[in-house]
PDB file of C-alpha atoms in Angstrom:
ATOM      1  CA  MET A   1       0.000   0.000   0.000  1.00  0.00           C
ATOM      2  CA  SER A   2       1.404   3.404  -0.936  1.00  0.00           C
ATOM      3  CA  THR A   3       1.883   6.182   1.593  1.00  0.00           C
ATOM      4  CA  SER A   4       0.931   9.761   0.825  1.00  0.00           C
ATOM      5  CA  SER A   5       3.488  12.543   1.111  1.00  0.00           C
ATOM      6  CA  SER A   6       1.562  14.095   4.012  1.00  0.00           C
ATOM      7  CA  GLU A   7       1.656  10.806   5.905  1.00  0.00           C
ATOM      8  CA  ARG A   8       5.403  10.616   5.327  1.00  0.00           C
ATOM      9  CA  GLY A   9       5.777  14.112   6.783  1.00  0.00           C
ATOM     10  CA  VAL A  10       6.989  15.543   3.460  1.00  0.00           C
ATOM     11  CA  SER A  11       5.683  18.957   2.518  1.00  0.00           C
ATOM     12  CA  LEU A  12       5.272  19.601  -1.201  1.00  0.00           C
ATOM     13  CA  GLY A  13       3.519  22.930  -0.756  1.00  0.00           C
ATOM     14  CA  MET A  14       4.671  26.475  -1.438  1.00  0.00           C
ATOM     15  CA  PRO A  15       8.053  27.683  -0.129  1.00  0.00           C
ATOM     16  CA  GLU A  16       8.077  29.423   3.230  1.00  0.00           C
ATOM     17  CA  LEU A  17       6.840  32.997   3.012  1.00  0.00           C
ATOM     18  CA  PRO A  18       9.302  35.838   3.654  1.00  0.00           C
ATOM     19  CA  ALA A  19       9.808  36.740   7.291  1.00  0.00           C
ATOM     20  CA  PRO A  20       7.410  39.398   8.588  1.00  0.00           C
ATOM     21  CA  ASP A  21       8.972  42.761   9.296  1.00  0.00           C
ATOM     22  CA  TYR A  22       9.277  44.399  12.700  1.00  0.00           C
ATOM     23  CA  PRO A  23       6.615  46.951  13.604  1.00  0.00           C
ATOM     24  CA  ASP A  24       7.572  50.395  12.312  1.00  0.00           C
ATOM     25  CA  ASP A  25       8.554  51.802  15.709  1.00  0.00           C
ATOM     26  CA  VAL A  26      10.673  48.752  16.567  1.00  0.00           C
ATOM     27  CA  ARG A  27      12.413  48.765  13.199  1.00  0.00           C
ATOM     28  CA  ALA A  28      13.193  52.485  13.463  1.00  0.00           C
ATOM     29  CA  ARG A  29      14.754  51.973  16.895  1.00  0.00           C
ATOM     30  CA  LEU A  30      16.771  48.947  15.775  1.00  0.00           C
ATOM     31  CA  GLU A  31      17.948  50.703  12.623  1.00  0.00           C
ATOM     32  CA  ALA A  32      19.346  53.561  14.713  1.00  0.00           C
ATOM     33  CA  ASP A  33      21.175  51.086  16.950  1.00  0.00           C
ATOM     34  CA  ALA A  34      22.384  49.086  13.964  1.00  0.00           C
ATOM     35  CA  ARG A  35      23.836  52.130  12.220  1.00  0.00           C
ATOM     36  CA  GLU A  36      25.746  52.944  15.407  1.00  0.00           C
ATOM     37  CA  VAL A  37      27.203  49.420  15.450  1.00  0.00           C
ATOM     38  CA  ILE A  38      28.039  49.352  11.745  1.00  0.00           C
ATOM     39  CA  ALA A  39      29.901  52.671  12.010  1.00  0.00           C
ATOM     40  CA  ARG A  40      32.488  50.988  14.255  1.00  0.00           C
ATOM     41  CA  TYR A  41      33.806  48.776  11.458  1.00  0.00           C
ATOM     42  CA  PRO A  42      35.680  49.595   8.226  1.00  0.00           C
ATOM     43  CA  ASP A  43      33.795  46.732   6.530  1.00  0.00           C
ATOM     44  CA  SER A  44      30.093  46.627   7.317  1.00  0.00           C
ATOM     45  CA  ARG A  45      30.020  42.834   7.081  1.00  0.00           C
ATOM     46  CA  SER A  46      32.154  42.700  10.244  1.00  0.00           C
ATOM     47  CA  ALA A  47      29.166  44.056  12.183  1.00  0.00           C
ATOM     48  CA  LEU A  48      27.122  40.884  11.665  1.00  0.00           C
ATOM     49  CA  LEU A  49      27.980  39.253  15.015  1.00  0.00           C
ATOM     50  CA  PRO A  50      26.987  42.267  17.160  1.00  0.00           C
ATOM     51  CA  LEU A  51      23.886  42.834  15.026  1.00  0.00           C
ATOM     52  CA  LEU A  52      22.769  39.278  15.730  1.00  0.00           C
ATOM     53  CA  HIS A  53      23.147  40.009  19.442  1.00  0.00           C
ATOM     54  CA  LEU A  54      21.136  43.194  18.888  1.00  0.00           C
ATOM     55  CA  VAL A  55      18.165  41.426  17.307  1.00  0.00           C
ATOM     56  CA  GLN A  56      18.433  38.699  19.950  1.00  0.00           C
ATOM     57  CA  SER A  57      18.039  41.387  22.608  1.00  0.00           C
ATOM     58  CA  GLU A  58      14.718  42.348  21.046  1.00  0.00           C
ATOM     59  CA  GLU A  59      12.960  38.980  21.088  1.00  0.00           C
ATOM     60  CA  GLY A  60      15.174  36.765  23.239  1.00  0.00           C
ATOM     61  CA  HIS A  61      16.293  34.665  20.290  1.00  0.00           C
ATOM     62  CA  VAL A  62      17.331  35.170  16.674  1.00  0.00           C
ATOM     63  CA  THR A  63      14.169  34.994  14.613  1.00  0.00           C
ATOM     64  CA  ARG A  64      13.724  34.910  10.835  1.00  0.00           C
ATOM     65  CA  THR A  65      12.671  38.548  11.126  1.00  0.00           C
ATOM     66  CA  GLY A  66      15.895  39.354  12.953  1.00  0.00           C
ATOM     67  CA  MET A  67      18.024  37.615  10.353  1.00  0.00           C
ATOM     68  CA  GLN A  68      16.230  39.425   7.524  1.00  0.00           C
ATOM     69  CA  PHE A  69      16.851  42.713   9.339  1.00  0.00           C
ATOM     70  CA  CYS A  70      20.591  41.957   9.590  1.00  0.00           C
ATOM     71  CA  ALA A  71      20.691  41.020   5.918  1.00  0.00           C
ATOM     72  CA  ASP A  72      18.957  44.263   4.941  1.00  0.00           C
ATOM     73  CA  MET A  73      21.263  46.425   7.060  1.00  0.00           C
ATOM     74  CA  LEU A  74      24.462  44.781   5.804  1.00  0.00           C
ATOM     75  CA  ASP A  75      23.463  44.072   2.209  1.00  0.00           C
ATOM     76  CA  LEU A  76      23.877  40.326   2.729  1.00  0.00           C
ATOM     77  CA  THR A  77      21.704  37.397   1.732  1.00  0.00           C
ATOM     78  CA  THR A  78      19.622  35.695   4.378  1.00  0.00           C
ATOM     79  CA  ALA A  79      21.609  32.532   3.630  1.00  0.00           C
ATOM     80  CA  GLU A  80      24.827  34.307   4.651  1.00  0.00           C
ATOM     81  CA  VAL A  81      23.250  35.541   7.873  1.00  0.00           C
ATOM     82  CA  THR A  82      21.712  32.163   8.651  1.00  0.00           C
ATOM     83  CA  ALA A  83      25.066  30.439   8.186  1.00  0.00           C
ATOM     84  CA  VAL A  84      26.559  32.600  10.934  1.00  0.00           C
ATOM     85  CA  ALA A  85      23.548  32.515  13.271  1.00  0.00           C
ATOM     86  CA  THR A  86      23.440  28.718  13.189  1.00  0.00           C
ATOM     87  CA  PHE A  87      27.204  28.310  13.642  1.00  0.00           C
ATOM     88  CA  TYR A  88      27.645  30.143  16.947  1.00  0.00           C
ATOM     89  CA  THR A  89      25.913  28.647  19.962  1.00  0.00           C
ATOM     90  CA  MET A  90      25.519  32.004  21.723  1.00  0.00           C
ATOM     91  CA  TYR A  91      22.663  32.739  19.342  1.00  0.00           C
ATOM     92  CA  ARG A  92      19.398  31.096  20.314  1.00  0.00           C
ATOM     93  CA  ARG A  93      17.209  29.795  17.518  1.00  0.00           C
ATOM     94  CA  ARG A  94      14.089  29.358  19.601  1.00  0.00           C
ATOM     95  CA  PRO A  95      12.490  31.139  22.580  1.00  0.00           C
ATOM     96  CA  GLY A  96      14.185  30.645  25.939  1.00  0.00           C
ATOM     97  CA  GLY A  97      14.062  31.780  29.533  1.00  0.00           C
ATOM     98  CA  ASP A  98      15.141  34.961  31.252  1.00  0.00           C
ATOM     99  CA  TYR A  99      18.163  33.103  32.612  1.00  0.00           C
ATOM    100  CA  GLN A 100      20.264  30.764  30.528  1.00  0.00           C
ATOM    101  CA  VAL A 101      21.892  28.300  32.918  1.00  0.00           C
ATOM    102  CA  GLY A 102      24.823  26.646  31.212  1.00  0.00           C
ATOM    103  CA  VAL A 103      26.674  23.779  32.850  1.00  0.00           C
ATOM    104  CA  CYS A 104      30.167  23.143  31.546  1.00  0.00           C
ATOM    105  CA  THR A 105      30.490  19.476  30.652  1.00  0.00           C
ATOM    106  CA  ASN A 106      33.853  19.714  28.958  1.00  0.00           C
ATOM    107  CA  THR A 107      36.646  17.464  30.173  1.00  0.00           C
ATOM    108  CA  LEU A 108      37.913  19.089  33.364  1.00  0.00           C
ATOM    109  CA  CYS A 109      34.573  20.396  34.614  1.00  0.00           C
ATOM    110  CA  ALA A 110      33.002  17.035  33.799  1.00  0.00           C
ATOM    111  CA  VAL A 111      35.439  14.997  35.866  1.00  0.00           C
ATOM    112  CA  MET A 112      35.259  17.546  38.677  1.00  0.00           C
ATOM    113  CA  GLY A 113      31.482  17.162  38.866  1.00  0.00           C
ATOM    114  CA  GLY A 114      29.979  18.962  35.874  1.00  0.00           C
ATOM    115  CA  ASP A 115      28.222  15.869  34.564  1.00  0.00           C
ATOM    116  CA  ALA A 116      26.699  15.233  37.977  1.00  0.00           C
ATOM    117  CA  ILE A 117      25.544  18.864  38.210  1.00  0.00           C
ATOM    118  CA  PHE A 118      23.904  18.735  34.793  1.00  0.00           C
ATOM    119  CA  GLU A 119      22.119  15.470  35.546  1.00  0.00           C
ATOM    120  CA  SER A 120      20.990  16.820  38.919  1.00  0.00           C
ATOM    121  CA  LEU A 121      19.525  19.964  37.338  1.00  0.00           C
ATOM    122  CA  GLN A 122      17.785  17.930  34.647  1.00  0.00           C
ATOM    123  CA  ASP A 123      16.069  15.850  37.326  1.00  0.00           C
ATOM    124  CA  HIS A 124      15.364  18.856  39.557  1.00  0.00           C
ATOM    125  CA  LEU A 125      13.840  20.997  36.799  1.00  0.00           C
ATOM    126  CA  GLY A 126      12.377  18.201  34.700  1.00  0.00           C
ATOM    127  CA  LEU A 127      14.145  19.544  31.613  1.00  0.00           C
ATOM    128  CA  GLY A 128      16.230  18.189  28.789  1.00  0.00           C
ATOM    129  CA  ASN A 129      19.126  19.997  27.212  1.00  0.00           C
ATOM    130  CA  GLY A 130      18.012  23.319  25.724  1.00  0.00           C
ATOM    131  CA  GLU A 131      14.568  23.218  27.330  1.00  0.00           C
ATOM    132  CA  THR A 132      12.903  25.957  29.379  1.00  0.00           C
ATOM    133  CA  THR A 133      10.845  25.854  32.567  1.00  0.00           C
ATOM    134  CA  ASP A 134       7.113  26.483  32.216  1.00  0.00           C
ATOM    135  CA  ASP A 135       7.422  29.803  34.038  1.00  0.00           C
ATOM    136  CA  GLY A 136       9.841  31.071  31.382  1.00  0.00           C
ATOM    137  CA  LYS A 137      12.572  31.741  33.907  1.00  0.00           C
ATOM    138  CA  VAL A 138      15.320  29.179  33.256  1.00  0.00           C
ATOM    139  CA  THR A 139      16.715  27.541  30.150  1.00  0.00           C
ATOM    140  CA  LEU A 140      19.092  24.667  30.903  1.00  0.00           C
ATOM    141  CA  GLU A 141      21.885  23.626  28.585  1.00  0.00           C
ATOM    142  CA  HIS A 142      25.256  21.941  28.695  1.00  0.00           C
ATOM    143  CA  ILE A 143      27.991  24.064  27.202  1.00  0.00           C
ATOM    144  CA  GLU A 144      31.595  23.718  26.180  1.00  0.00           C
ATOM    145  CA  CYS A 145      34.645  25.140  27.940  1.00  0.00           C
ATOM    146  CA  ASN A 146      34.102  28.433  29.760  1.00  0.00           C
ATOM    147  CA  ALA A 147      37.853  29.111  30.021  1.00  0.00           C
ATOM    148  CA  ALA A 148      37.592  28.965  33.805  1.00  0.00           C
ATOM    149  CA  CYS A 149      39.186  25.587  34.437  1.00  0.00           C
ATOM    150  CA  ASP A 150      40.873  26.794  37.631  1.00  0.00           C
ATOM    151  CA  PHE A 151      37.385  27.132  39.154  1.00  0.00           C
ATOM    152  CA  ALA A 152      35.919  23.841  37.914  1.00  0.00           C
ATOM    153  CA  PRO A 153      33.161  22.808  37.914  1.00  0.00           C
ATOM    154  CA  VAL A 154      31.653  26.013  36.543  1.00  0.00           C
ATOM    155  CA  VAL A 155      28.064  27.052  35.852  1.00  0.00           C
ATOM    156  CA  MET A 156      27.291  30.198  33.881  1.00  0.00           C
ATOM    157  CA  VAL A 157      24.083  32.205  34.085  1.00  0.00           C
ATOM    158  CA  ASN A 158      23.705  34.633  31.177  1.00  0.00           C
ATOM    159  CA  TRP A 159      27.494  34.296  30.756  1.00  0.00           C
ATOM    160  CA  GLU A 160      28.344  35.300  34.331  1.00  0.00           C
ATOM    161  CA  PHE A 161      30.479  32.880  36.346  1.00  0.00           C
ATOM    162  CA  PHE A 162      29.320  30.704  39.224  1.00  0.00           C
ATOM    163  CA  ASP A 163      32.469  28.843  40.248  1.00  0.00           C
ATOM    164  CA  ASN A 164      33.222  25.673  42.194  1.00  0.00           C
ATOM    165  CA  GLN A 165      29.648  24.446  42.028  1.00  0.00           C
ATOM    166  CA  THR A 166      28.107  21.289  43.440  1.00  0.00           C
ATOM    167  CA  PRO A 167      24.785  19.644  42.571  1.00  0.00           C
ATOM    168  CA  ALA A 168      23.274  21.117  45.741  1.00  0.00           C
ATOM    169  CA  SER A 169      24.521  24.660  45.121  1.00  0.00           C
ATOM    170  CA  ALA A 170      23.387  24.517  41.491  1.00  0.00           C
ATOM    171  CA  ARG A 171      19.898  23.407  42.503  1.00  0.00           C
ATOM    172  CA  GLN A 172      19.728  26.287  45.001  1.00  0.00           C
ATOM    173  CA  LEU A 173      20.895  28.655  42.268  1.00  0.00           C
ATOM    174  CA  VAL A 174      18.094  27.766  39.837  1.00  0.00           C
ATOM    175  CA  ASP A 175      15.521  27.836  42.645  1.00  0.00           C
ATOM    176  CA  ASP A 176      16.626  31.364  43.577  1.00  0.00           C
ATOM    177  CA  LEU A 177      16.427  32.471  39.954  1.00  0.00           C
ATOM    178  CA  ARG A 178      12.904  31.123  39.590  1.00  0.00           C
ATOM    179  CA  GLU A 179      11.755  32.721  42.837  1.00  0.00           C
ATOM    180  CA  GLY A 180      13.318  36.097  42.052  1.00  0.00           C
ATOM    181  CA  ARG A 181      15.707  35.995  44.983  1.00  0.00           C
ATOM    182  CA  PRO A 182      18.989  37.946  44.699  1.00  0.00           C
ATOM    183  CA  VAL A 183      21.782  35.928  43.107  1.00  0.00           C
ATOM    184  CA  GLU A 184      25.409  37.065  43.067  1.00  0.00           C
ATOM    185  CA  PRO A 185      27.907  35.645  40.568  1.00  0.00           C
ATOM    186  CA  THR A 186      31.249  34.488  41.922  1.00  0.00           C
ATOM    187  CA  ARG A 187      32.927  36.975  39.608  1.00  0.00           C
ATOM    188  CA  GLY A 188      31.548  39.688  37.405  1.00  0.00           C
ATOM    189  CA  ALA A 189      28.594  42.036  37.444  1.00  0.00           C
ATOM    190  CA  ARG A 190      25.258  41.199  39.004  1.00  0.00           C
ATOM    191  CA  LEU A 191      22.842  39.367  36.767  1.00  0.00           C
ATOM    192  CA  CYS A 192      20.542  40.899  34.215  1.00  0.00           C
ATOM    193  CA  THR A 193      18.114  39.152  31.895  1.00  0.00           C
ATOM    194  CA  PHE A 194      19.191  37.302  28.767  1.00  0.00           C
ATOM    195  CA  LYS A 195      17.787  40.059  26.564  1.00  0.00           C
ATOM    196  CA  GLU A 196      19.712  42.703  28.510  1.00  0.00           C
ATOM    197  CA  THR A 197      22.865  40.599  28.319  1.00  0.00           C
ATOM    198  CA  SER A 198      22.451  40.299  24.543  1.00  0.00           C
ATOM    199  CA  ARG A 199      22.295  44.069  24.178  1.00  0.00           C
ATOM    200  CA  ILE A 200      25.521  44.440  26.161  1.00  0.00           C
ATOM    201  CA  LEU A 201      27.152  41.808  23.927  1.00  0.00           C
ATOM    202  CA  ALA A 202      26.031  43.859  20.926  1.00  0.00           C
ATOM    203  CA  GLY A 203      28.407  46.536  22.186  1.00  0.00           C
ATOM    204  CA  PHE A 204      26.108  48.879  24.074  1.00  0.00           C
ATOM    205  CA  PRO A 205      27.115  50.026  27.569  1.00  0.00           C
ATOM    206  CA  ASP A 206      25.760  48.444  30.714  1.00  0.00           C
ATOM    207  CA  GLU A 207      23.966  51.443  32.149  1.00  0.00           C
ATOM    208  CA  ARG A 208      23.229  49.943  35.540  1.00  0.00           C
ATOM    209  CA  PRO A 209      24.994  52.013  38.244  1.00  0.00           C
ATOM    210  CA  GLY A 210      28.170  50.274  39.408  1.00  0.00           C
ATOM    211  CA  ALA A 211      27.825  47.298  37.066  1.00  0.00           C
ATOM    212  CA  VAL A 212      31.031  47.978  35.136  1.00  0.00           C
ATOM    213  CA  GLU A 213      33.036  48.283  38.342  1.00  0.00           C
ATOM    214  CA  GLU A 214      31.693  44.909  39.460  1.00  0.00           C
ATOM    215  CA  SER A 215      33.180  43.111  36.472  1.00  0.00           C
ATOM    216  CA  GLY A 216      35.492  40.305  37.491  1.00  0.00           C
ATOM    217  CA  SER A 217      38.813  39.022  36.281  1.00  0.00           C
ATOM    218  CA  ALA A 218      40.578  35.764  35.693  1.00  0.00           C
ATOM    219  CA  GLY A 219      41.704  33.607  38.591  1.00  0.00           C
ATOM    220  CA  PRO A 220      45.322  33.286  39.784  1.00  0.00           C
ATOM    221  CA  ALA A 221      46.063  30.104  37.854  1.00  0.00           C
ATOM    222  CA  SER A 222      44.757  31.666  34.641  1.00  0.00           C
ATOM    223  CA  LEU A 223      47.087  34.650  35.009  1.00  0.00           C
ATOM    224  CA  VAL A 224      50.357  32.755  35.479  1.00  0.00           C
ATOM    225  CA  GLY A 225      51.094  32.613  31.758  1.00  0.00           C
ATOM    226  CA  LEU A 226      50.363  36.339  31.387  1.00  0.00           C
ATOM    227  CA  ARG A 227      52.763  37.209  34.200  1.00  0.00           C
ATOM    228  CA  LEU A 228      55.491  35.059  32.656  1.00  0.00           C
ATOM    229  CA  ALA A 229      54.921  36.677  29.259  1.00  0.00           C
ATOM    230  CA  LYS A 230      55.448  40.065  30.877  1.00  0.00           C
ATOM    231  CA  GLY A 231      58.785  38.878  32.269  1.00  0.00           C
ATOM    232  CA  GLU A 232      57.615  38.589  35.848  1.00  0.00           C
ATOM    233  CA  THR A 233      59.326  35.874  37.849  1.00  0.00           C
ATOM    234  CA  ALA A 234      57.064  33.179  39.118  1.00  0.00           C
ATOM    235  CA  PRO A 235      57.390  32.429  42.832  1.00  0.00           C
ATOM    236  CA  ALA A 236      59.649  29.494  43.599  1.00  0.00           C
ATOM    237  CA  ARG A 237      57.944  26.198  44.348  1.00  0.00           C
ATOM    238  CA  VAL A 238      59.050  24.365  47.459  1.00  0.00           C
ATOM    239  CA  VAL A 239      59.456  20.688  46.662  1.00  0.00           C
ATOM    240  CA  HIS A 240      60.390  18.385  49.518  1.00  0.00           C
ATOM    241  CA  PRO A 241      62.952  15.681  48.708  1.00  0.00           C
ATOM    242  CA  ARG A 242      61.770  12.143  48.803  1.00  0.00           C
ATOM    243  CA  ASP A 243      62.465  10.561  52.159  1.00  0.00           C
ATOM    244  CA  GLY A 244      62.166   6.985  51.007  1.00  0.00           C
ATOM    245  CA  GLY A 245      59.034   6.418  53.043  1.00  0.00           C
ATOM    246  CA  PRO A 246      56.328   3.924  52.171  1.00  0.00           C
ATOM    247  CA  HIS A 247      54.427   6.490  50.103  1.00  0.00           C
ATOM    248  CA  ASP A 248      57.292   6.522  47.587  1.00  0.00           C
ATOM    249  CA  GLU A 249      57.335   2.814  47.009  1.00  0.00           C
ATOM    250  CA  PRO A 250      55.353   1.423  44.077  1.00  0.00           C
ATOM    251  CA  GLN A 251      52.241  -0.364  45.164  1.00  0.00           C
ATOM    252  CA  ASP A 252      51.576  -3.872  43.930  1.00  0.00           C
ATOM    253  CA  THR A 253      48.973  -3.848  41.191  1.00  0.00           C
ATOM    254  CA  SER A 254      46.714  -6.358  42.868  1.00  0.00           C
ATOM    255  CA  ALA A 255      46.707  -4.262  46.039  1.00  0.00           C
ATOM    256  CA  ALA A 256      45.912  -1.064  44.139  1.00  0.00           C
ATOM    257  CA  ASP A 257      42.896  -2.600  42.410  1.00  0.00           C
ATOM    258  CA  PRO A 258      42.040  -5.995  43.926  1.00  0.00           C
ATOM    259  CA  ASP A 259      39.128  -6.521  41.548  1.00  0.00           C
ATOM    260  CA  HIS A 260      41.311  -6.139  38.486  1.00  0.00           C
ATOM    261  CA  PRO A 261      44.778  -7.495  39.253  1.00  0.00           C
ATOM    262  CA  ALA A 262      47.238  -7.261  36.400  1.00  0.00           C
ATOM    263  CA  GLY A 263      50.732  -8.453  35.763  1.00  0.00           C
ATOM    264  CA  PRO A 264      52.933 -10.272  33.300  1.00  0.00           C
ATOM    265  CA  THR A 265      51.285 -13.416  31.992  1.00  0.00           C
ATOM    266  CA  ALA A 266      54.465 -14.825  30.501  1.00  0.00           C
ATOM    267  CA  GLU A 267      58.153 -14.634  31.010  1.00  0.00           C
ATOM    268  CA  GLU A 268      60.029 -12.099  28.966  1.00  0.00           C
ATOM    269  CA  GLY A 269      60.804 -13.443  25.517  1.00  0.00           C
ATOM    270  CA  GLU A 270      57.987 -15.968  25.397  1.00  0.00           C
TER     271      GLU A 270
END
């Protein structure tokens, strides 16, 4: 028996209609902001990344309307804009929450507890990766390296650092966000919404009093290479000589892992 195209989930209808435009007042405001961004670059095409953040700040994600707007402002095709918007993970492609909670599950954070934190938050919130709570407050996702390995495991909320997390502290963090209780990042400025964060990433100043002064810096371990590059002498490390005690002697394999003893199964040369 044959199966119709509709039953197979294949659409043979008309191509998707062009994206609707922004309302006139919104477009006028965004055009003024966009021209300010474009003026910073010798080549207008270089303004695409901040313009995508700009349209994301309007609707909370990069919509077809937003991508068409960027294409119009930069004289690009929508295909060129789409290629960039879908490449970088900082651009959302669907609606999300006020607070994007990203758990680093890259190697170091993972082994230090990142995987356990992510699984705990999935169970606690009842969400899968990239999903949002029903109240529209929190979007949960696992993310790649946050360049904060000296504070692993790390959770980021709207790209602000929450260092040295545990499953319990991460659960408390998302509960506080959902209840509107004050939350202070380990480093960096106090939190603002995802839309507000996107506007800052577009290159517009954070106008909250004192927010710029609150911005954090890298941790001590992250700055060692910078100090060495500047010619600063690293402090000497005190290394105690081996005293020949039991802790220096190799432990027999079977004692180290009784369930999986290992050793030569044949004499050398056999």
